[in-house]
Amino acid sequence: MSTNRFDDETLMAYADGELDAETSAEVAAAIGGDPMLAARISAFTRSRILAKRAFEEAVPPVPDALRAAIEARIAAMAAPVPEPVPDLVTAPEPPAEARGGTGVGAPGVVSLEAARQRRRGLSAFAPIAMAASIAAVVAGGLGWYAGGSGGIGATAPGADMIALGAGPAITEVLGAAASGADTALPGGGRVRVVATFEDAEQRLCREFEYGRGDTGVIAVACRQQAAWQVVFAAAGPTTEGDFVPASGMEALDAYLSGIGAGTPLEPGAEKAALSR
């Protein structure tokens, strides 16, 4: 029986155990009299095993706390929204320069979300879009991001744009620029530091944005052993006048919640933390 009777797609399905019973029986019967066919199936089987092993080693399970935060956010978005009640008095918006603080309710205390809203309007996502973006992040293995080693852009999906485009230059910005600074990079592109905070493990982290052309990356980097390591990155097309991929904001919020991101540091505390 000729090896060419079965195409590669059929043999890959056989190796994966996903072929229908009738065709599977035909392949099994043909293997004994066709060494070339047996060799093809053996190659597909080895490839499947190696790919499965590599994926399992590279991507550990998503942390329970992060998964819970993601599920809670999806549930909140799916809940019905009550009709808004008009305010009789509208509080004035805080000045754009206000940032940081020392506790909830203290003057100048600003959340990460509030810091972002000064530069863009609220994102409106349907629950299904939220679920899709979160699923993509979970599939990437957020635990791997935080546990990776190496320089900036070494592990996080979307961070390859950062590493290839301006890794060393962004590292320099993260180590010195104040939050709110918008810096043009040598060779093109811009980076904007959004906020500086500590996570639940007391790592110093910075949320930042990098844009070049019509594509942008919103990311988080944490300082580990005196080096900045990207722990989250989401890339996508940008809107005119900005370089932030809006599709990544909800996933970023869930990630920050999962790592226990603290209140953004006030300017003085931020400067001191960066100098340590």
mmCIF file of C-alpha atoms in Angstrom, residues 120 122-124 133 158 208-219 233-253:
data_model
loop_
_atom_site.group_PDB
_atom_site.id
_atom_site.type_symbol
_atom_site.label_atom_id
_atom_site.label_comp_id
_atom_site.label_asym_id
_atom_site.label_seq_id
_atom_site.Cartn_x
_atom_site.Cartn_y
_atom_site.Cartn_z
ATOM 1 C CA ARG A 120 -7.895 58.986 27.908
ATOM 2 C CA LEU A 122 -13.124 55.331 29.903
ATOM 3 C CA SER A 123 -12.905 52.242 27.723
ATOM 4 C CA ALA A 124 -16.226 50.595 26.882
ATOM 5 C CA SER A 133 -8.705 39.578 25.883
ATOM 6 C CA GLY A 158 4.015 41.978 23.008
ATOM 7 C CA PHE A 208 4.509 52.541 30.899
ATOM 8 C CA GLU A 209 3.544 52.901 27.256
ATOM 9 C CA TYR A 210 5.691 52.593 24.165
ATOM 10 C CA GLY A 211 4.581 53.602 20.705
ATOM 11 C CA ARG A 212 6.101 53.573 17.272
ATOM 12 C CA GLY A 213 4.215 54.132 14.043
ATOM 13 C CA ASP A 214 0.631 52.903 14.290
ATOM 14 C CA THR A 215 1.360 50.232 16.902
ATOM 15 C CA GLY A 216 1.668 50.658 20.642
ATOM 16 C CA VAL A 217 2.470 48.600 23.710
ATOM 17 C CA ILE A 218 1.115 49.091 27.199
ATOM 18 C CA ALA A 219 3.314 47.335 29.713
ATOM 19 C CA ALA A 233 2.837 43.643 27.823
ATOM 20 C CA ALA A 234 -0.043 43.999 25.374
ATOM 21 C CA ALA A 235 0.518 45.282 21.849
ATOM 22 C CA GLY A 236 -2.035 46.494 19.329
ATOM 23 C CA PRO A 237 -3.042 49.205 16.859
ATOM 24 C CA THR A 238 -3.367 52.700 18.297
ATOM 25 C CA THR A 239 -5.805 55.535 17.834
ATOM 26 C CA GLU A 240 -4.822 58.846 16.287
ATOM 27 C CA GLY A 241 -3.020 61.110 18.738
ATOM 28 C CA ASP A 242 -2.131 58.350 21.191
ATOM 29 C CA PHE A 243 0.033 55.241 21.312
ATOM 30 C CA VAL A 244 -1.931 53.088 23.693
ATOM 31 C CA PRO A 245 -3.634 49.885 22.453
ATOM 32 C CA ALA A 246 -7.040 50.240 24.137
ATOM 33 C CA SER A 247 -7.720 46.529 23.706
ATOM 34 C CA GLY A 248 -5.148 45.746 26.376
ATOM 35 C CA MET A 249 -6.445 47.991 29.163
ATOM 36 C CA GLU A 250 -8.899 45.559 30.736
ATOM 37 C CA ALA A 251 -6.335 42.752 30.700
ATOM 38 C CA LEU A 252 -3.817 45.117 32.296
ATOM 39 C CA ASP A 253 -6.262 46.102 35.039
#
